[in-house]
Structure formats: structure tokens, C-alpha cells
Amino acid sequence: MSSPFIEIKNLYKSFKNSKGETIQVLEDVNLDIAKGEMFGIMGFSGAGKSTLVRCINRLEEPDTGDVIIDGMNITKLGTAELNKRREKIGMIFQTFNLFDSMTVFENIEFPLKATIKDKEKRKQRVLELADVVGLAEKVYDYPSQLSGGQKQRVGIARALANEPDVLLSDEATSALDPQTTLTVLDLLKKINREFGVTMILITHEIEVIKYACDKVAIIESGKIIEEGTTVEVLEAPKSKTAKIFTGVESSLAKAWEDKKGGAR
Amino acid sequence: MTFENSTLGEILKSAFSAKVWGEMMIPALGATMYMLVMALIIMLIFGILLGDLLYMTDKNGLTPVPALNSVLSAIVNALRSLPSMIMIIITIPLGRMITGQGYGPNACIIALAISCIPMFARLVSNNLFEVSQGKIEAARAMGAGNFTILTKIVIPEALPALIRSFTVAVISVLSMTALAGAFGAGGIGHIAVQYGFNRFRYDILIATVLVLIIMAQLIQFLGDAAARLVLKKRHMM
Ligand SMILES: Nc1ncnc2c1ncn2[C@@H]1O[C@H](COP(=O)(O)OP(=O)(O)O)[C@@H](O)[C@H]1O
Ligand SMILES: [Mg+2]
């Protein structure tokens, strides 16, 4: 078997809290992600999901360990090389993080300014991207004029601008209603299919995993405690966390049974 | 035109007379405007530079340099705690060093600018900190460098707030120019001290107060309008 497209090896990350104590947020994380995969990472709030995904493009510096993408060790890159590589690692966020001072067009154009010097060519690319995410009609609007789903589409277009081979998604659908979540996931699936972009989707919503991910890893207190294909993990969850997510061991389900019992 | 030799009506009439305005107020206004504009240009350049530096070097800034930040911050805070009158007195020797004169409009411009830079720099850095960390990280994740993030993201995102801060700064420089007038800078302040205070010319005192109030109102109005214009363009209000 060929080596994985993204390899995370023995990754550790700690923070100092306000009292100056060290808190271990990631502990010996190891993951192999194949090219073109939609890889989900699911865990409760505070499990270390964001920290993990931010270590991949080094928005957060890992303490030790390696992140290797397509044979290149990201943790070893200098600032200039890292910035160059980041152009091809898209990232989308729960809060969209669009630039309010810019139109949709300018938001998508921003990452292209470093890579396409010709203004006309850049414009073509922006319009092409707006079309991919279905916002051709909205290019001269400002972010404040858009709905949540539309904002995330702009975020996606912006992340795809420089034809990335990796897309990192940190709870990209968590601020959206269930219906909009599905349309955004449909778009991500389409992009994965058509452009072969490898995706890492961080989420605390099992629907996202079920709907969009080929594989899933469960993270708890900074450790990967379970991993496999989505069907494997969700059909036969082993860890308590996975059981809670799948509803096998859900206090919500239990409470609901009790409530129905009480009404009878 | 004191209250001993004139009635209130006569004083008011004189305060709005062509003689007072043509011979004193308009020329004084010109001198004040000259000082104001020159001091503001200097304040704008150095205040934005210093404000950016305070922002960039902060521990939560784009390029943390905590030691430098603490020093800059301490200096800015110390200077800001001094009353404007003291600041002007302290900075006049600096004005002399730069312009060769310890008095007159040009020396005062230097003094005014230096007096206002710390205040404006602090306002600027506060405004820049208002820009969400998320936007900065989005830009960073796209491979943008710190300088690009500062100039293309942080400053434009903070623009409406920066305009409001500048408006505040313009009004305080205006009130300082009036104060500087007492130290030989000319302009409205000089007139107020020379005639209003030393010779009890209440008509002139009323006219100077009127000019200052109108100018402050006008500046506030223009500043608000400019900030609103930017927000309207972005459909944020
Ligand atoms: N910059 C930071 N400084 C201190 N602690 C942090 C920082 N970032 C995250 N943490 C802590 O790390 C843990 C994991 O956070 P995070 O990765 O955001 O979790 P998740 O995304 O799974 O909710 C939390 O306990 C959080 O408080
Ligand atoms: Mg998170």
C-alpha cells in the first residue's frame, strides 16, 4: 500500500492556562488519511478537535510530532515556505470569517492576489469559483447581505481559490440549520468528487459524519480513541463517546423513553 | 466692551459684528485651521504608525514582541496621563529644536502633534484589536503574511472605528490649539486670551466660544457621516 496522503504522527500539543499550569490538549495523535478521502473527526466540545485541525496548517504550533502532507513535513517548514504551502490548504470555519470590508468578489479574490498577477485572469477565476458554489448572482454583494448558508459558500469558494489539495473544515456547518447543513455538505461532496480535494471535517454533529464522511476518528480528551470507516464505527461503536453519539448509550434517548413511559 | 461700560445687548451685537469677525475672528480662524491641519497630518502619520506597532507587538498581536510592547505601552500611558497644558509646555522645547523657534504657529504645531500622538495611537490600537481573531486566522490560513494581514484586512475592517477615533482626536487637537494660543501660537486661543481675558472684551470672548463650538460640531458631524458612509457601503447599518 502506498503511503497516506496526510500523515499525522505522534502529535502533542499543550497550552498553559491562566494559572500557568500545563494542560495537555493533544496526546500522541496518529492519523493516516488517503488522497481524496472525506475524513471526519468527531468529539465533544473541548476534546481538542479545533486544536488538532489547526495544527495541520500550523495556525497552532504542535509541541512535538509531524504532519506530513503529500510527502512534505509541514512542521519543518520556514515561514515563507509555510505561507506558500498554506495557499493550497483551504480552511473553512464555523463563523465563516468573511471580510466585511470586501464584496463577495473581493473575498474570493483575496487569496488569488498572491498567485495570479493578471487582473483579468484573476477575475475569470473569481467568477468561475462563484459559479461553482452557486453564488454567481451575488458577487457584488457584501457579506452582511448574505444568509448563513451563502456566507459559508463564499468561505468555500475562497478556500478553493488556489486549487488546494486539502480542505480543512472546523465545524463549518455547526452554525447552520439542518436543511442548509445538507446543502453545504452536498457542495463539499461535489467538490471532493470533481476536484479530488482531500477533506478533514471536524464536527460534533453525527449527521455530518453520516452524510459526508468516508472515515471517522473519535477524539476524546486529546486522544484518538476509535477510528475506522464511517459504517464500521457507527454500526458497532466501541468507545463510550461513540456510543453516546450514535444514541446507543444516550441519556437523551433514555430520558425520552422514560418520558414516554411516564405519559402512558 | 466689558460689562462695566456696555449692556449685554451691545456686547452681543458686537460679538456678531463685521468688525470683530472681519478683523479678528476670520484671520484667527485661518491661523487655527493652519495649525490644526498641520498638527493632524503629523499626528495621523505617527499615531497610526505607533498604534500599529502597539497592536502588532502585543502578546495577542500579529507579531508579538512583549518587551518592546511593554516599553511602548508604558510611555504612551505616561504621556496620556499628563494634562494637555503640561504636554504643550513640555513639548515646546522640542518644537524649538525642530523649527528653531520656541514660539509661533510652527513650534506649536510640533507641540500639538506630539501631545496628541499617544492618545491617537492608543485609540488606533484599540480599534485594531476589535477586528476578530477569526478573520485574521482565515487570512493566515490562506498564506497571507503579517504585513498583508495588517494593511489589507485589519485596517480596512477597522476603518469605521478608526474614522470615529480620528474624529475624537481632531476635536481634542482643536481644543489644544485654543490652549496653545495662550502660549504664543496665535489663532483663536490667542484672541481669546489677548482680548477676552486680558482686556475683558466679552464680545470677542463670545465670538471665540461660538467659533470653537461650531467647529467642534461640524467636525463631529463630518466624522459621523464618513463612518456611516463606510458602514452603509458595506451594508452594515
Ligand atoms: N489558545 C489556547 N490557550 C489555552 N487553552 C486552549 C487554547 N486553545 C484551546 N485550549 C483548550 O484546549 C482544549 C481543546 O480545545 P479545542 O481544540 O478548541 O476543542 P474543540 O474544538 O474540540 O471544542 C480546551 O480545553 C480549550 O480550553
Ligand atoms: Mg472547536
Short mmCIF file of C-alpha atoms and ligand atoms in Angstrom, two decimals:
data_model
loop_
_atom_site.label_atom_id
_atom_site.label_comp_id
_atom_site.label_asym_id
_atom_site.label_seq_id
_atom_site.Cartn_x
_atom_site.Cartn_y
_atom_site.Cartn_z
CA MET A 1 0.00 0.00 0.00
CA SER A 2 1.30 3.45 -0.86
CA SER A 3 1.93 5.91 1.94
CA PRO A 4 -1.08 8.02 3.00
CA PHE A 5 -1.64 11.49 1.60
CA ILE A 6 -1.82 13.08 5.02
CA GLU A 7 0.07 11.54 7.89
CA ILE A 8 -0.16 12.81 11.44
CA LYS A 9 2.45 11.21 13.63
CA ASN A 10 2.83 11.34 17.42
CA LEU A 11 1.33 14.79 17.64
CA TYR A 12 1.37 16.50 21.05
CA LYS A 13 0.07 19.93 21.95
CA SER A 14 -0.31 21.58 25.33
CA PHE A 15 -1.40 25.01 26.49
CA LYS A 16 -0.67 26.98 29.60
CA ASN A 17 -3.84 28.03 31.37
CA SER A 18 -4.25 31.33 33.20
CA LYS A 19 -2.79 29.82 36.38
CA GLY A 20 0.32 28.83 34.45
CA GLU A 21 -0.49 25.12 34.62
CA THR A 22 0.15 22.99 31.56
CA ILE A 23 -2.90 21.33 30.05
CA GLN A 24 -2.30 18.56 27.56
CA VAL A 25 -4.77 19.15 24.71
CA LEU A 26 -3.47 16.64 22.16
CA GLU A 27 -1.75 13.45 23.21
CA ASP A 28 0.05 11.20 20.77
CA VAL A 29 -2.37 11.70 17.88
CA ASN A 30 -1.71 9.45 14.88
CA LEU A 31 -3.85 9.54 11.74
CA ASP A 32 -3.46 8.37 8.15
CA ILE A 33 -5.69 9.97 5.57
CA ALA A 34 -5.80 8.79 1.97
CA LYS A 35 -5.91 11.06 -1.06
CA GLY A 36 -9.43 12.14 -1.95
CA GLU A 37 -10.89 10.92 1.32
CA MET A 38 -13.58 12.73 3.30
CA PHE A 39 -12.26 12.18 6.81
CA GLY A 40 -14.39 13.09 9.80
CA ILE A 41 -13.09 13.84 13.29
CA MET A 42 -15.85 13.80 15.87
CA GLY A 43 -15.76 14.58 19.56
CA PHE A 44 -17.42 16.57 22.28
CA SER A 45 -16.77 20.22 22.91
CA GLY A 46 -13.30 20.76 24.35
CA ALA A 47 -11.98 17.39 23.12
CA GLY A 48 -9.26 19.10 21.10
CA LYS A 49 -10.79 18.95 17.61
CA SER A 50 -10.04 22.54 16.66
CA THR A 51 -6.55 22.33 18.07
CA LEU A 52 -5.89 19.21 16.01
CA VAL A 53 -7.10 20.67 12.74
CA ARG A 54 -5.25 23.95 13.42
CA CYS A 55 -2.01 22.00 13.93
CA ILE A 56 -2.33 20.70 10.36
CA ASN A 57 -1.84 24.16 8.81
CA ARG A 58 0.06 25.37 11.85
CA LEU A 59 -2.34 28.06 12.97
CA GLU A 60 -1.29 26.28 16.16
CA GLU A 61 2.30 25.10 16.57
CA PRO A 62 2.46 21.48 17.73
CA ASP A 63 4.79 20.78 20.67
CA THR A 64 6.18 17.65 19.03
CA GLY A 65 5.18 15.29 16.25
CA ASP A 66 4.87 15.50 12.49
CA VAL A 67 2.25 16.49 9.97
CA ILE A 68 3.19 15.20 6.56
CA ILE A 69 1.13 16.18 3.53
CA ASP A 70 1.98 14.59 0.20
CA GLY A 71 5.46 13.76 1.43
CA MET A 72 6.19 17.26 2.78
CA ASN A 73 6.69 17.65 6.51
CA ILE A 74 4.66 20.74 7.35
CA THR A 75 6.14 21.06 10.84
CA LYS A 76 9.61 21.60 9.38
CA LEU A 77 8.72 24.47 7.02
CA GLY A 78 10.04 28.02 7.46
CA THR A 79 7.64 30.96 7.39
CA ALA A 80 7.87 31.67 3.65
CA GLU A 81 7.56 28.01 2.66
CA LEU A 82 4.68 27.53 5.09
CA ASN A 83 2.80 30.50 3.64
CA LYS A 84 3.37 29.11 0.15
CA ARG A 85 2.01 25.71 1.19
CA ARG A 86 -0.93 27.27 3.00
CA GLU A 87 -2.12 28.72 -0.30
CA LYS A 88 -3.00 25.14 -1.22
CA ILE A 89 -4.59 24.13 2.08
CA GLY A 90 -8.10 25.56 2.19
CA MET A 91 -9.82 26.17 5.50
CA ILE A 92 -13.42 26.94 6.39
CA PHE A 93 -14.83 27.96 9.76
CA GLN A 94 -17.93 27.78 11.92
CA THR A 95 -18.13 31.58 11.99
CA PHE A 96 -17.32 31.89 8.26
CA ASN A 97 -14.75 34.64 8.92
CA LEU A 98 -15.53 36.58 5.77
CA PHE A 99 -14.05 40.05 5.41
CA ASP A 100 -16.88 42.55 5.91
CA SER A 101 -14.92 45.30 4.20
CA MET A 102 -14.94 43.37 0.95
CA THR A 103 -17.60 42.23 -1.50
CA VAL A 104 -18.09 38.54 -2.22
CA PHE A 105 -15.91 39.07 -5.31
CA GLU A 106 -13.11 40.67 -3.28
CA ASN A 107 -13.31 37.99 -0.59
CA ILE A 108 -12.76 35.27 -3.18
CA GLU A 109 -10.12 37.36 -4.93
CA PHE A 110 -8.06 37.93 -1.77
CA PRO A 111 -6.15 34.60 -1.76
CA LEU A 112 -5.65 34.90 -5.54
CA LYS A 113 -3.81 38.20 -5.33
CA ALA A 114 -0.64 36.39 -4.30
CA THR A 115 -0.86 33.80 -7.05
CA ILE A 116 -2.47 35.35 -10.14
CA LYS A 117 -0.94 38.69 -11.01
CA ASP A 118 -3.00 39.30 -14.14
CA LYS A 119 -6.17 41.12 -13.13
CA GLU A 120 -8.33 39.82 -15.96
CA LYS A 121 -7.29 36.19 -15.36
CA ARG A 122 -7.95 36.66 -11.66
CA LYS A 123 -11.42 37.97 -12.39
CA GLN A 124 -12.15 34.94 -14.57
CA ARG A 125 -11.08 32.64 -11.74
CA VAL A 126 -13.22 34.50 -9.17
CA LEU A 127 -16.30 34.26 -11.37
CA GLU A 128 -15.61 30.59 -12.03
CA LEU A 129 -15.40 29.93 -8.27
CA ALA A 130 -18.56 31.92 -7.56
CA ASP A 131 -20.26 29.73 -10.14
CA VAL A 132 -19.00 26.51 -8.53
CA VAL A 133 -20.59 27.49 -5.21
CA GLY A 134 -23.74 28.80 -6.84
CA LEU A 135 -23.29 32.47 -5.99
CA ALA A 136 -22.72 33.96 -9.44
CA GLU A 137 -25.59 36.39 -8.81
CA LYS A 138 -24.21 37.62 -5.51
CA VAL A 139 -20.61 38.51 -6.37
CA TYR A 140 -21.03 42.25 -5.84
CA ASP A 141 -22.92 41.90 -2.56
CA TYR A 142 -21.30 42.38 0.81
CA PRO A 143 -21.18 39.52 3.36
CA SER A 144 -23.70 41.29 5.59
CA GLN A 145 -26.28 40.90 2.82
CA LEU A 146 -25.97 37.10 2.76
CA SER A 147 -27.62 34.26 4.70
CA GLY A 148 -25.51 31.86 6.77
CA GLY A 149 -25.50 29.21 4.06
CA GLN A 150 -24.49 31.75 1.42
CA LYS A 151 -21.72 33.06 3.67
CA GLN A 152 -20.31 29.57 4.04
CA ARG A 153 -20.44 29.15 0.27
CA VAL A 154 -18.29 32.25 -0.07
CA GLY A 155 -15.98 30.75 2.56
CA ILE A 156 -15.76 27.59 0.48
CA ALA A 157 -15.10 29.48 -2.77
CA ARG A 158 -12.37 31.47 -1.03
CA ALA A 159 -10.82 28.30 0.38
CA LEU A 160 -10.83 26.68 -3.06
CA ALA A 161 -9.35 29.68 -4.84
CA ASN A 162 -5.85 28.33 -5.34
CA GLU A 163 -6.92 24.78 -6.17
CA PRO A 164 -5.99 23.27 -2.82
CA ASP A 165 -5.36 19.55 -2.42
CA VAL A 166 -6.58 19.66 1.19
CA LEU A 167 -9.61 21.34 2.72
CA LEU A 168 -9.86 21.70 6.50
CA SER A 169 -13.31 22.30 7.92
CA ASP A 170 -13.67 23.34 11.56
CA GLU A 171 -17.37 22.89 12.37
CA ALA A 172 -18.27 24.56 9.07
CA THR A 173 -21.95 23.62 9.35
CA SER A 174 -22.42 23.98 13.10
CA ALA A 175 -23.92 27.46 12.81
CA LEU A 176 -26.36 26.40 10.09
CA ASP A 177 -29.84 24.89 10.27
CA PRO A 178 -30.20 21.19 9.33
CA GLN A 179 -31.52 21.89 5.83
CA THR A 180 -28.73 24.35 4.99
CA THR A 181 -26.21 21.98 6.54
CA LEU A 182 -27.16 19.34 3.99
CA THR A 183 -26.86 21.70 1.02
CA VAL A 184 -23.42 22.83 2.21
CA LEU A 185 -22.36 19.19 2.69
CA ASP A 186 -23.67 18.41 -0.80
CA LEU A 187 -21.43 21.16 -2.13
CA LEU A 188 -18.42 19.77 -0.25
CA LYS A 189 -19.15 16.29 -1.60
CA LYS A 190 -19.38 17.66 -5.12
CA ILE A 191 -16.06 19.44 -4.73
CA ASN A 192 -14.48 16.29 -3.32
CA ARG A 193 -15.77 14.29 -6.29
CA GLU A 194 -14.99 16.76 -9.05
CA PHE A 195 -11.68 18.19 -7.86
CA GLY A 196 -10.42 15.28 -5.73
CA VAL A 197 -9.82 17.56 -2.73
CA THR A 198 -8.98 15.59 0.42
CA MET A 199 -11.14 16.86 3.27
CA ILE A 200 -10.85 16.80 7.01
CA LEU A 201 -14.17 17.62 8.62
CA ILE A 202 -14.21 18.45 12.31
CA THR A 203 -17.65 18.19 13.86
CA HIS A 204 -19.70 17.43 16.91
CA GLU A 205 -22.70 16.55 14.73
CA ILE A 206 -23.11 12.89 13.82
CA GLU A 207 -25.25 13.86 10.81
CA VAL A 208 -22.19 15.41 9.19
CA ILE A 209 -20.26 12.17 9.60
CA LYS A 210 -23.15 10.04 8.37
CA TYR A 211 -23.90 12.25 5.40
CA ALA A 212 -20.46 13.18 4.15
CA CYS A 213 -17.58 11.17 5.61
CA ASP A 214 -15.89 8.01 4.33
CA LYS A 215 -13.96 7.52 7.52
CA VAL A 216 -14.22 8.81 11.04
CA ALA A 217 -11.98 9.15 14.06
CA ILE A 218 -13.38 9.76 17.53
CA ILE A 219 -11.38 12.13 19.72
CA GLU A 220 -11.73 12.34 23.48
CA SER A 221 -9.55 14.44 25.80
CA GLY A 222 -6.97 14.89 23.07
CA LYS A 223 -6.66 11.21 22.19
CA ILE A 224 -7.98 9.32 19.19
CA ILE A 225 -9.94 6.54 20.87
CA GLU A 226 -11.63 4.93 17.90
CA GLU A 227 -11.21 5.01 14.15
CA GLY A 228 -12.48 3.28 11.05
CA THR A 229 -14.86 3.58 8.13
CA THR A 230 -18.00 5.50 8.95
CA VAL A 231 -20.14 2.39 8.68
CA GLU A 232 -17.80 0.34 10.92
CA VAL A 233 -17.69 2.92 13.68
CA LEU A 234 -21.32 3.98 13.61
CA GLU A 235 -22.76 0.47 13.29
CA ALA A 236 -20.59 -1.04 16.01
CA PRO A 237 -19.35 1.78 18.24
CA LYS A 238 -16.84 0.62 20.85
CA SER A 239 -15.98 3.68 22.91
CA LYS A 240 -18.44 5.30 25.26
CA THR A 241 -18.17 8.57 23.32
CA ALA A 242 -19.04 6.86 20.03
CA LYS A 243 -21.94 5.08 21.74
CA ILE A 244 -23.28 8.37 23.04
CA PHE A 245 -23.00 9.95 19.60
CA THR A 246 -24.78 7.05 17.90
CA GLY A 247 -27.50 7.03 20.54
CA VAL A 248 -26.71 3.52 21.78
CA GLU A 249 -25.85 4.97 25.13
CA SER A 250 -27.61 8.28 25.05
CA SER A 251 -29.03 9.90 28.14
CA LEU A 252 -31.29 11.86 25.81
CA ALA A 253 -32.74 8.66 24.34
CA LYS A 254 -33.10 7.24 27.83
CA ALA A 255 -34.85 10.35 29.13
CA TRP A 256 -37.19 10.24 26.15
CA GLU A 257 -38.05 6.58 26.84
CA ASP A 258 -38.73 7.49 30.46
CA LYS A 259 -40.92 10.39 29.42
CA LYS A 260 -42.95 8.25 27.04
CA GLY A 261 -43.25 5.60 29.76
CA GLY A 262 -44.47 8.20 32.26
CA ALA A 263 -47.12 9.52 29.87
CA ARG A 264 -48.55 6.09 29.33
CA MET B 1 -16.79 96.11 25.68
CA THR B 2 -16.83 94.94 29.25
CA PHE B 3 -19.92 94.68 31.40
CA GLU B 4 -18.85 97.92 33.15
CA ASN B 5 -19.15 100.08 30.05
CA SER B 6 -21.64 98.19 27.88
CA THR B 7 -25.00 96.48 28.09
CA LEU B 8 -25.48 92.79 27.28
CA GLY B 9 -27.26 93.81 24.07
CA GLU B 10 -24.33 95.90 22.91
CA ILE B 11 -21.87 93.12 23.72
CA LEU B 12 -23.92 90.58 21.77
CA LYS B 13 -24.31 92.95 18.85
CA SER B 14 -20.57 93.50 18.73
CA ALA B 15 -19.91 89.76 19.08
CA PHE B 16 -21.64 89.27 15.73
CA SER B 17 -20.35 92.46 14.10
CA ALA B 18 -18.49 92.53 10.83
CA LYS B 19 -15.67 94.40 12.55
CA VAL B 20 -14.98 91.68 15.12
CA TRP B 21 -15.31 88.88 12.55
CA GLY B 22 -13.54 90.58 9.65
CA GLU B 23 -10.61 91.98 11.60
CA MET B 24 -10.11 89.32 14.23
CA MET B 25 -12.08 86.12 14.00
CA ILE B 26 -11.59 85.20 10.36
CA PRO B 27 -7.79 85.75 10.36
CA ALA B 28 -7.54 83.94 13.70
CA LEU B 29 -9.65 81.13 12.31
CA GLY B 30 -7.23 80.84 9.39
CA ALA B 31 -4.28 80.55 11.77
CA THR B 32 -6.11 77.98 13.88
CA MET B 33 -7.05 75.94 10.81
CA TYR B 34 -3.45 76.01 9.64
CA MET B 35 -2.19 74.72 12.99
CA LEU B 36 -4.98 72.19 13.22
CA VAL B 37 -4.45 70.70 9.78
CA MET B 38 -0.65 70.56 10.05
CA ALA B 39 -0.76 69.04 13.54
CA LEU B 40 -3.33 66.49 12.38
CA ILE B 41 -1.24 65.39 9.42
CA ILE B 42 1.73 64.73 11.69
CA MET B 43 -0.48 63.07 14.29
CA LEU B 44 -2.12 60.88 11.68
CA ILE B 45 1.19 59.57 10.32
CA PHE B 46 2.93 58.93 13.62
CA GLY B 47 -0.22 57.98 15.53
CA ILE B 48 -1.11 55.27 13.03
CA LEU B 49 2.49 54.01 12.97
CA LEU B 50 2.67 53.89 16.76
CA GLY B 51 -0.84 52.46 17.06
CA ASP B 52 0.01 49.69 14.56
CA LEU B 53 3.20 48.98 16.47
CA LEU B 54 1.30 48.74 19.76
CA TYR B 55 -1.11 46.35 18.08
CA MET B 56 1.46 44.24 16.22
CA THR B 57 3.80 43.75 19.18
CA ASP B 58 1.10 42.96 21.74
CA LYS B 59 1.09 39.39 23.04
CA ASN B 60 -2.17 38.85 21.16
CA GLY B 61 -0.96 40.83 18.15
CA LEU B 62 0.31 39.67 14.77
CA THR B 63 4.00 39.62 15.69
CA PRO B 64 4.28 39.56 19.49
CA VAL B 65 7.32 41.35 20.94
CA PRO B 66 6.25 41.61 24.60
CA ALA B 67 9.33 43.52 25.81
CA LEU B 68 9.02 46.26 23.19
CA ASN B 69 5.27 46.38 23.70
CA SER B 70 5.58 46.92 27.46
CA VAL B 71 8.02 49.80 26.94
CA LEU B 72 5.89 51.48 24.26
CA SER B 73 2.76 50.96 26.28
CA ALA B 74 4.28 52.44 29.42
CA ILE B 75 5.48 55.53 27.52
CA VAL B 76 2.12 56.04 25.83
CA ASN B 77 0.23 55.66 29.10
CA ALA B 78 2.55 58.03 30.93
CA LEU B 79 2.23 60.71 28.25
CA ARG B 80 -1.52 60.26 28.08
CA SER B 81 -1.89 60.84 31.80
CA LEU B 82 -0.48 64.38 31.54
CA PRO B 83 -2.92 67.29 31.15
CA SER B 84 -2.75 68.93 27.72
CA MET B 85 -1.42 72.18 29.18
CA ILE B 86 1.56 70.36 30.69
CA MET B 87 2.11 68.44 27.46
CA ILE B 88 2.26 71.67 25.47
CA ILE B 89 4.72 73.20 27.91
CA ILE B 90 6.90 70.10 27.82
CA THR B 91 6.85 69.80 24.04
CA ILE B 92 7.58 73.45 23.23
CA PRO B 93 11.36 72.90 23.62
CA LEU B 94 11.00 70.02 21.15
CA GLY B 95 9.20 72.34 18.77
CA ARG B 96 12.09 74.76 19.17
CA MET B 97 14.61 72.06 18.38
CA ILE B 98 12.79 71.18 15.17
CA THR B 99 11.69 74.61 13.93
CA GLY B 100 14.37 76.77 15.53
CA GLN B 101 11.71 78.83 17.31
CA GLY B 102 10.15 78.28 20.70
CA TYR B 103 7.04 80.24 19.85
CA GLY B 104 4.71 80.89 16.91
CA PRO B 105 2.48 78.55 14.95
CA ASN B 106 5.14 76.15 13.66
CA ALA B 107 6.64 75.39 17.07
CA CYS B 108 3.13 74.91 18.37
CA ILE B 109 2.23 72.52 15.55
CA ILE B 110 5.05 70.23 16.64
CA ALA B 111 3.99 70.55 20.27
CA LEU B 112 0.35 69.82 19.45
CA ALA B 113 1.14 66.84 17.26
CA ILE B 114 3.42 65.29 19.84
CA SER B 115 0.87 65.90 22.57
CA CYS B 116 -1.83 64.10 20.61
CA ILE B 117 0.12 61.19 19.16
CA PRO B 118 -0.03 58.99 22.31
CA MET B 119 -3.78 59.42 22.67
CA PHE B 120 -4.47 58.76 19.00
CA ALA B 121 -2.07 55.79 18.91
CA ARG B 122 -3.91 54.18 21.80
CA LEU B 123 -7.28 54.71 20.11
CA VAL B 124 -5.90 53.19 16.89
CA SER B 125 -4.52 50.10 18.62
CA ASN B 126 -7.82 49.61 20.48
CA ASN B 127 -9.70 49.82 17.17
CA LEU B 128 -7.40 47.26 15.54
CA PHE B 129 -7.93 44.85 18.43
CA GLU B 130 -11.66 44.95 17.71
CA VAL B 131 -11.10 43.02 14.47
CA SER B 132 -11.96 39.39 15.19
CA GLN B 133 -9.23 36.82 15.56
CA GLY B 134 -11.21 34.60 13.19
CA LYS B 135 -10.74 36.94 10.22
CA ILE B 136 -7.03 37.17 10.91
CA GLU B 137 -6.73 33.40 11.11
CA ALA B 138 -8.68 32.98 7.88
CA ALA B 139 -6.16 35.24 6.13
CA ARG B 140 -3.28 33.46 7.80
CA ALA B 141 -4.65 30.08 6.69
CA MET B 142 -4.61 31.38 3.11
CA GLY B 143 -0.89 32.07 3.38
CA ALA B 144 -1.04 35.84 3.89
CA GLY B 145 1.92 37.42 5.70
CA ASN B 146 1.65 39.77 8.67
CA PHE B 147 2.06 42.96 6.67
CA THR B 148 -0.65 41.94 4.21
CA ILE B 149 -2.94 40.98 7.07
CA LEU B 150 -2.41 44.35 8.77
CA THR B 151 -2.81 46.52 5.68
CA LYS B 152 -5.37 44.54 3.68
CA ILE B 153 -7.52 43.01 6.42
CA VAL B 154 -7.16 44.54 9.87
CA ILE B 155 -7.04 48.24 8.92
CA PRO B 156 -9.87 48.10 6.34
CA GLU B 157 -12.04 46.03 8.70
CA ALA B 158 -11.42 48.60 11.47
CA LEU B 159 -11.98 51.61 9.19
CA PRO B 160 -15.32 52.86 10.57
CA ALA B 161 -13.96 52.71 14.13
CA LEU B 162 -10.72 54.40 13.01
CA ILE B 163 -12.72 57.25 11.48
CA ARG B 164 -14.56 57.72 14.78
CA SER B 165 -11.28 57.78 16.69
CA PHE B 166 -9.84 60.30 14.29
CA THR B 167 -12.89 62.50 14.84
CA VAL B 168 -12.31 62.38 18.59
CA ALA B 169 -8.66 63.24 18.01
CA VAL B 170 -9.48 66.18 15.71
CA ILE B 171 -11.70 67.73 18.36
CA SER B 172 -9.11 67.35 21.07
CA VAL B 173 -6.42 68.86 18.84
CA LEU B 174 -8.82 71.74 18.18
CA SER B 175 -9.24 72.39 21.87
CA MET B 176 -5.49 72.13 22.30
CA THR B 177 -4.87 74.70 19.54
CA ALA B 178 -7.02 77.06 21.54
CA LEU B 179 -4.92 76.32 24.60
CA ALA B 180 -1.71 76.68 22.61
CA GLY B 181 -2.90 80.14 21.62
CA ALA B 182 -2.16 81.17 25.17
CA PHE B 183 1.47 80.18 24.57
CA GLY B 184 2.02 82.48 21.64
CA ALA B 185 0.76 80.25 18.88
CA GLY B 186 -1.75 82.74 17.50
CA GLY B 187 -5.21 81.81 16.29
CA ILE B 188 -8.50 81.66 18.17
CA GLY B 189 -6.87 80.84 21.51
CA HIS B 190 -4.58 83.82 21.25
CA ILE B 191 -7.50 86.15 20.54
CA ALA B 192 -9.44 84.73 23.46
CA VAL B 193 -6.55 85.29 25.88
CA GLN B 194 -5.35 88.60 24.46
CA TYR B 195 -8.72 90.33 24.25
CA GLY B 196 -11.18 88.25 26.18
CA PHE B 197 -9.07 87.52 29.21
CA ASN B 198 -6.59 90.41 29.41
CA ARG B 199 -8.94 93.19 28.27
CA PHE B 200 -12.34 91.82 29.30
CA ARG B 201 -13.66 92.03 25.76
CA TYR B 202 -16.70 89.84 26.28
CA ASP B 203 -17.90 90.35 22.73
CA ILE B 204 -14.73 88.72 21.45
CA LEU B 205 -14.86 86.01 24.07
CA ILE B 206 -18.39 85.14 22.95
CA ALA B 207 -17.31 85.08 19.32
CA THR B 208 -14.37 82.73 20.03
CA VAL B 209 -16.52 80.35 22.05
CA LEU B 210 -19.02 80.35 19.21
CA VAL B 211 -16.37 79.57 16.62
CA LEU B 212 -14.97 76.69 18.67
CA ILE B 213 -18.38 75.19 19.31
CA ILE B 214 -19.39 75.41 15.68
CA MET B 215 -16.11 73.87 14.55
CA ALA B 216 -16.38 71.00 17.02
CA GLN B 217 -19.97 70.31 15.94
CA LEU B 218 -19.01 70.40 12.30
CA ILE B 219 -16.08 68.02 12.83
CA GLN B 220 -18.29 65.60 14.75
CA PHE B 221 -20.94 65.77 12.05
CA LEU B 222 -18.45 65.12 9.26
CA GLY B 223 -16.78 62.28 11.19
CA ASP B 224 -20.08 60.58 11.90
CA ALA B 225 -21.16 60.99 8.30
CA ALA B 226 -17.92 59.49 6.99
CA ALA B 227 -18.13 56.48 9.32
CA ARG B 228 -21.78 55.99 8.39
CA LEU B 229 -20.94 56.17 4.70
CA VAL B 230 -18.44 53.31 5.04
CA LEU B 231 -20.87 51.19 7.05
CA LYS B 232 -23.69 51.87 4.58
CA LYS B 233 -21.47 50.84 1.69
CA ARG B 234 -20.79 47.56 3.48
CA HIS B 235 -24.50 47.21 4.30
CA MET B 236 -23.64 47.08 7.98
CA MET B 237 -26.24 49.62 9.05
N1 LIG C 1 -5.07 29.15 22.96
C1 LIG C 1 -5.44 28.35 23.99
N2 LIG C 1 -4.97 28.59 25.23
C2 LIG C 1 -5.32 27.79 26.27
N3 LIG C 1 -6.13 26.74 26.17
C3 LIG C 1 -6.64 26.45 24.95
C4 LIG C 1 -6.32 27.24 23.80
N4 LIG C 1 -6.97 26.72 22.73
C5 LIG C 1 -7.66 25.65 23.19
N5 LIG C 1 -7.47 25.49 24.52
C6 LIG C 1 -8.04 24.42 25.35
O1 LIG C 1 -7.83 23.20 24.71
C7 LIG C 1 -8.94 22.35 24.85
C8 LIG C 1 -9.42 21.89 23.49
O2 LIG C 1 -9.91 22.98 22.78
P1 LIG C 1 -10.43 22.88 21.29
O3 LIG C 1 -9.38 22.27 20.45
O4 LIG C 1 -10.93 24.20 20.88
O5 LIG C 1 -11.65 21.84 21.46
P2 LIG C 1 -12.87 21.55 20.50
O6 LIG C 1 -12.64 22.21 19.20
O7 LIG C 1 -12.89 20.06 20.40
O8 LIG C 1 -14.09 22.04 21.20
C9 LIG C 1 -9.97 23.12 25.64
O9 LIG C 1 -9.90 22.71 26.97
C10 LIG C 1 -9.53 24.54 25.49
O10 LIG C 1 -9.88 25.28 26.62
MG MG C 2 -13.70 23.73 18.20
#
